[in-house]
Structure formats: C-alpha cells, structure tokens
C-alpha cells in the first residue's frame, strides 16, 4: 500500500481449514468532501479531501466490496493524512451510498450515522487505521463512510485526483 492515501482492508476467514485466510485491499470508487462555508459547491475534482469542525467540512468515501469467500472477520479503514498534526477524526457509516462524486454538495450530502469509530490523534504522513468492521454487512456491495472531526484542527488526505491518490 505504499503511496496509497486511502484504503479499506478486509480480512476474511477461510471456508475450510485447507483454504488460507484472505486479506484484500480496496480503493474508493468515489471520494469528495463538502463544506458548510460553500454549501452549493462540489469539490469532487479537488486533489485533497478535508474534514474540519469549523467551518464544518466532511469527507465522503464510497467503496465497492467484491464478494469474498468466507466470513468477514475484520474491516479496517486506512488513512494517511497530508495534514493534521495531533488531529483526530471519526468514521461514520453513511446508509445512503447513492451519491455521485461530481455532484455532492453540503446541501445535497447524505446524512451520516450518529455511530462512529474514532481515530487516535494523527500525524502527517503516518498511517491511521480505524476498525470499521461493525459498519460492514455480510458479503459484497457498496459502502459509504463520512469522515468528520469536532476539533478545531482539521485533517486532510489526498484524493483520487492527487499525486497521492488512493
């Protein structure tokens, strides 16, 4: 995963003792952020993804998980911040994954769940892993996450459009 800014790793237990456990990495099929400061602006083509408490900015990520053999045992979201000294963030499931990267705005953004998994304080360039197993259902399909923060310090990640693309 060298150079990857965002990834989802999924561990699956083997179906039988003869088949080894499986570890898969998935890149987002869509990523963007929205901002309360610019509620009608779309940031889908920007090279950075942002989460901030003031003004409120939320990153949206959507993954397509291909069917895995066996039972899913763990799902970890890996993020590598490009900023964010000592900042932390929350990963929230988004029940509505029918949004488009090039159309999403603050006004049209789907509501994120109140449930979340929190990161530890992050540092620029250092991988941050957040366990999101409880947010992922059985098998494949699409899944969306919102990255939020309540802190005064925001955090940023490289988007699919950047040199540090996922």
Short mmCIF file of C-alpha atoms in Angstrom, two decimals:
data_model
loop_
_atom_site.label_atom_id
_atom_site.label_comp_id
_atom_site.label_asym_id
_atom_site.label_seq_id
_atom_site.Cartn_x
_atom_site.Cartn_y
_atom_site.Cartn_z
CA UNK A 1 0.00 0.00 0.00
CA UNK A 2 2.94 2.33 -0.47
CA UNK A 3 1.76 5.76 -1.57
CA UNK A 4 -1.89 4.92 -1.02
CA UNK A 5 -3.78 7.72 0.68
CA UNK A 6 -6.97 5.79 1.41
CA UNK A 7 -7.67 2.09 1.53
CA UNK A 8 -10.05 -0.38 3.06
CA UNK A 9 -8.62 -3.73 4.10
CA UNK A 10 -10.93 -6.66 4.61
CA UNK A 11 -9.95 -9.84 6.36
CA UNK A 12 -11.99 -12.97 5.74
CA UNK A 13 -11.76 -16.30 7.48
CA UNK A 14 -11.40 -19.28 5.21
CA UNK A 15 -14.36 -21.51 4.48
CA UNK A 16 -12.40 -24.62 5.39
CA UNK A 17 -9.09 -25.47 7.01
CA UNK A 18 -7.41 -26.11 3.64
CA UNK A 19 -8.00 -22.59 2.32
CA UNK A 20 -5.83 -19.81 3.77
CA UNK A 21 -7.38 -16.69 5.26
CA UNK A 22 -7.79 -13.85 2.78
CA UNK A 23 -6.68 -10.23 3.11
CA UNK A 24 -7.94 -7.81 0.46
CA UNK A 25 -7.40 -4.07 -0.06
CA UNK A 26 -9.98 -1.90 -1.80
CA UNK A 27 -9.59 1.62 -3.13
CA UNK A 28 -12.52 4.03 -3.05
CA UNK A 29 -14.63 4.20 -6.20
CA UNK A 30 -15.68 7.75 -5.24
CA UNK A 31 -14.34 10.40 -2.86
CA UNK A 32 -15.09 14.05 -2.20
CA UNK A 33 -15.72 16.49 0.61
CA UNK A 34 -18.41 19.05 1.38
CA UNK A 35 -18.15 22.37 3.22
CA UNK A 36 -20.68 24.41 5.20
CA UNK A 37 -18.79 27.54 4.10
CA UNK A 38 -19.65 26.75 0.44
CA UNK A 39 -22.91 24.77 0.70
CA UNK A 40 -23.59 24.65 -3.06
CA UNK A 41 -20.02 23.90 -4.20
CA UNK A 42 -18.83 20.49 -5.37
CA UNK A 43 -15.24 19.51 -4.52
CA UNK A 44 -15.21 16.15 -6.35
CA UNK A 45 -12.28 17.07 -8.62
CA UNK A 46 -10.07 18.50 -5.86
CA UNK A 47 -6.71 16.86 -5.05
CA UNK A 48 -7.46 16.93 -1.29
CA UNK A 49 -10.18 15.59 0.98
CA UNK A 50 -10.92 17.59 4.12
CA UNK A 51 -12.57 17.13 7.50
CA UNK A 52 -12.85 20.08 9.85
CA UNK A 53 -15.01 21.18 12.76
CA UNK A 54 -15.20 24.88 11.86
CA UNK A 55 -16.26 25.60 9.23
CA UNK A 56 -17.77 22.13 9.08
CA UNK A 57 -16.20 20.01 6.33
CA UNK A 58 -16.94 16.33 5.83
CA UNK A 59 -15.19 13.81 3.58
CA UNK A 60 -17.24 11.13 1.82
CA UNK A 61 -15.75 7.83 0.64
CA UNK A 62 -17.51 5.03 -1.19
CA UNK A 63 -16.09 1.55 -1.70
CA UNK A 64 -17.34 -1.37 -3.77
CA UNK A 65 -16.55 -4.59 -1.95
CA UNK A 66 -16.35 -7.61 -4.17
CA UNK A 67 -17.70 -10.83 -2.77
CA UNK A 68 -15.18 -12.57 -0.56
CA UNK A 69 -15.09 -16.26 0.15
CA UNK A 70 -15.61 -16.99 3.81
CA UNK A 71 -16.82 -14.89 6.69
CA UNK A 72 -15.62 -11.27 7.02
CA UNK A 73 -13.60 -11.12 10.22
CA UNK A 74 -12.31 -7.55 10.16
CA UNK A 75 -12.52 -4.38 8.11
CA UNK A 76 -10.03 -1.57 8.65
CA UNK A 77 -10.06 1.85 7.01
CA UNK A 78 -6.51 3.08 6.42
CA UNK A 79 -5.96 6.81 6.02
CA UNK A 80 -2.68 8.63 5.51
CA UNK A 81 -3.11 12.30 6.40
CA UNK A 82 -1.34 15.00 4.40
CA UNK A 83 -2.00 17.47 7.26
CA UNK A 84 -3.39 17.26 10.74
CA UNK A 85 -0.78 17.44 13.47
CA UNK A 86 -2.39 15.83 16.54
CA UNK A 87 -5.85 15.99 14.95
CA UNK A 88 -8.28 13.11 15.27
CA UNK A 89 -11.32 12.16 13.24
CA UNK A 90 -14.43 10.00 13.29
CA UNK A 91 -15.50 7.46 10.65
CA UNK A 92 -19.29 7.27 10.34
CA UNK A 93 -21.27 4.88 8.17
CA UNK A 94 -23.49 6.54 5.55
CA UNK A 95 -26.62 4.43 4.91
CA UNK A 96 -27.31 6.14 1.57
CA UNK A 97 -24.49 5.26 -0.83
CA UNK A 98 -26.31 6.55 -3.91
CA UNK A 99 -24.32 9.82 -4.23
CA UNK A 100 -22.14 11.00 -7.10
CA UNK A 101 -18.62 12.35 -6.58
CA UNK A 102 -19.07 15.14 -9.14
CA UNK A 103 -22.48 16.26 -7.80
CA UNK A 104 -22.26 16.07 -4.00
CA UNK A 105 -22.51 19.36 -2.08
CA UNK A 106 -23.07 20.25 1.57
CA UNK A 107 -26.75 20.86 0.77
CA UNK A 108 -27.20 17.51 -1.01
CA UNK A 109 -24.93 15.35 1.17
CA UNK A 110 -26.49 12.23 2.69
CA UNK A 111 -26.82 12.12 6.44
CA UNK A 112 -24.10 10.19 8.24
CA UNK A 113 -24.92 7.89 11.13
CA UNK A 114 -24.55 9.07 14.71
CA UNK A 115 -22.49 5.91 15.33
CA UNK A 116 -18.79 6.28 14.72
CA UNK A 117 -15.36 4.78 15.15
CA UNK A 118 -12.73 7.26 16.31
CA UNK A 119 -9.12 7.55 15.28
CA UNK A 120 -6.26 8.22 17.59
CA UNK A 121 -4.54 11.59 17.08
CA UNK A 122 -2.89 11.51 13.67
CA UNK A 123 0.31 12.94 12.25
CA UNK A 124 1.07 13.94 8.70
CA UNK A 125 2.29 11.04 6.57
CA UNK A 126 1.72 8.41 9.29
CA UNK A 127 -0.89 5.72 8.59
CA UNK A 128 -4.01 5.79 10.73
CA UNK A 129 -6.07 2.61 10.99
CA UNK A 130 -9.70 2.65 12.14
CA UNK A 131 -11.64 -0.57 12.70
CA UNK A 132 -14.96 -0.29 10.83
CA UNK A 133 -15.92 -3.97 10.97
CA UNK A 134 -19.23 -3.25 12.72
CA UNK A 135 -20.27 -0.96 9.84
CA UNK A 136 -19.86 -3.52 7.07
CA UNK A 137 -22.54 -6.12 6.33
CA UNK A 138 -22.07 -9.62 5.02
CA UNK A 139 -20.64 -10.13 1.55
CA UNK A 140 -20.03 -7.54 -1.13
CA UNK A 141 -21.74 -4.39 -2.29
CA UNK A 142 -21.17 -0.70 -1.88
CA UNK A 143 -20.44 1.01 1.41
CA UNK A 144 -20.03 4.70 2.15
CA UNK A 145 -18.28 6.45 5.02
CA UNK A 146 -18.20 10.04 6.21
CA UNK A 147 -15.01 11.36 7.83
CA UNK A 148 -15.75 14.07 10.38
CA UNK A 149 -13.95 15.87 13.17
CA UNK A 150 -15.15 18.00 16.04
CA UNK A 151 -11.79 19.51 16.75
CA UNK A 152 -10.52 22.96 15.89
CA UNK A 153 -7.74 21.35 13.87
CA UNK A 154 -8.79 19.88 10.58
CA UNK A 155 -7.28 16.95 8.76
CA UNK A 156 -6.71 16.40 5.02
CA UNK A 157 -5.99 13.37 2.85
CA UNK A 158 -5.00 13.01 -0.80
CA UNK A 159 -7.94 12.33 -3.11
CA UNK A 160 -8.18 10.05 -6.15
CA UNK A 161 -7.27 13.12 -8.25
CA UNK A 162 -4.00 13.82 -6.45
CA UNK A 163 -0.44 12.55 -6.86
CA UNK A 164 -1.03 10.67 -3.62
CA UNK A 165 -4.14 9.07 -4.99
CA UNK A 166 -5.82 6.16 -3.25
#
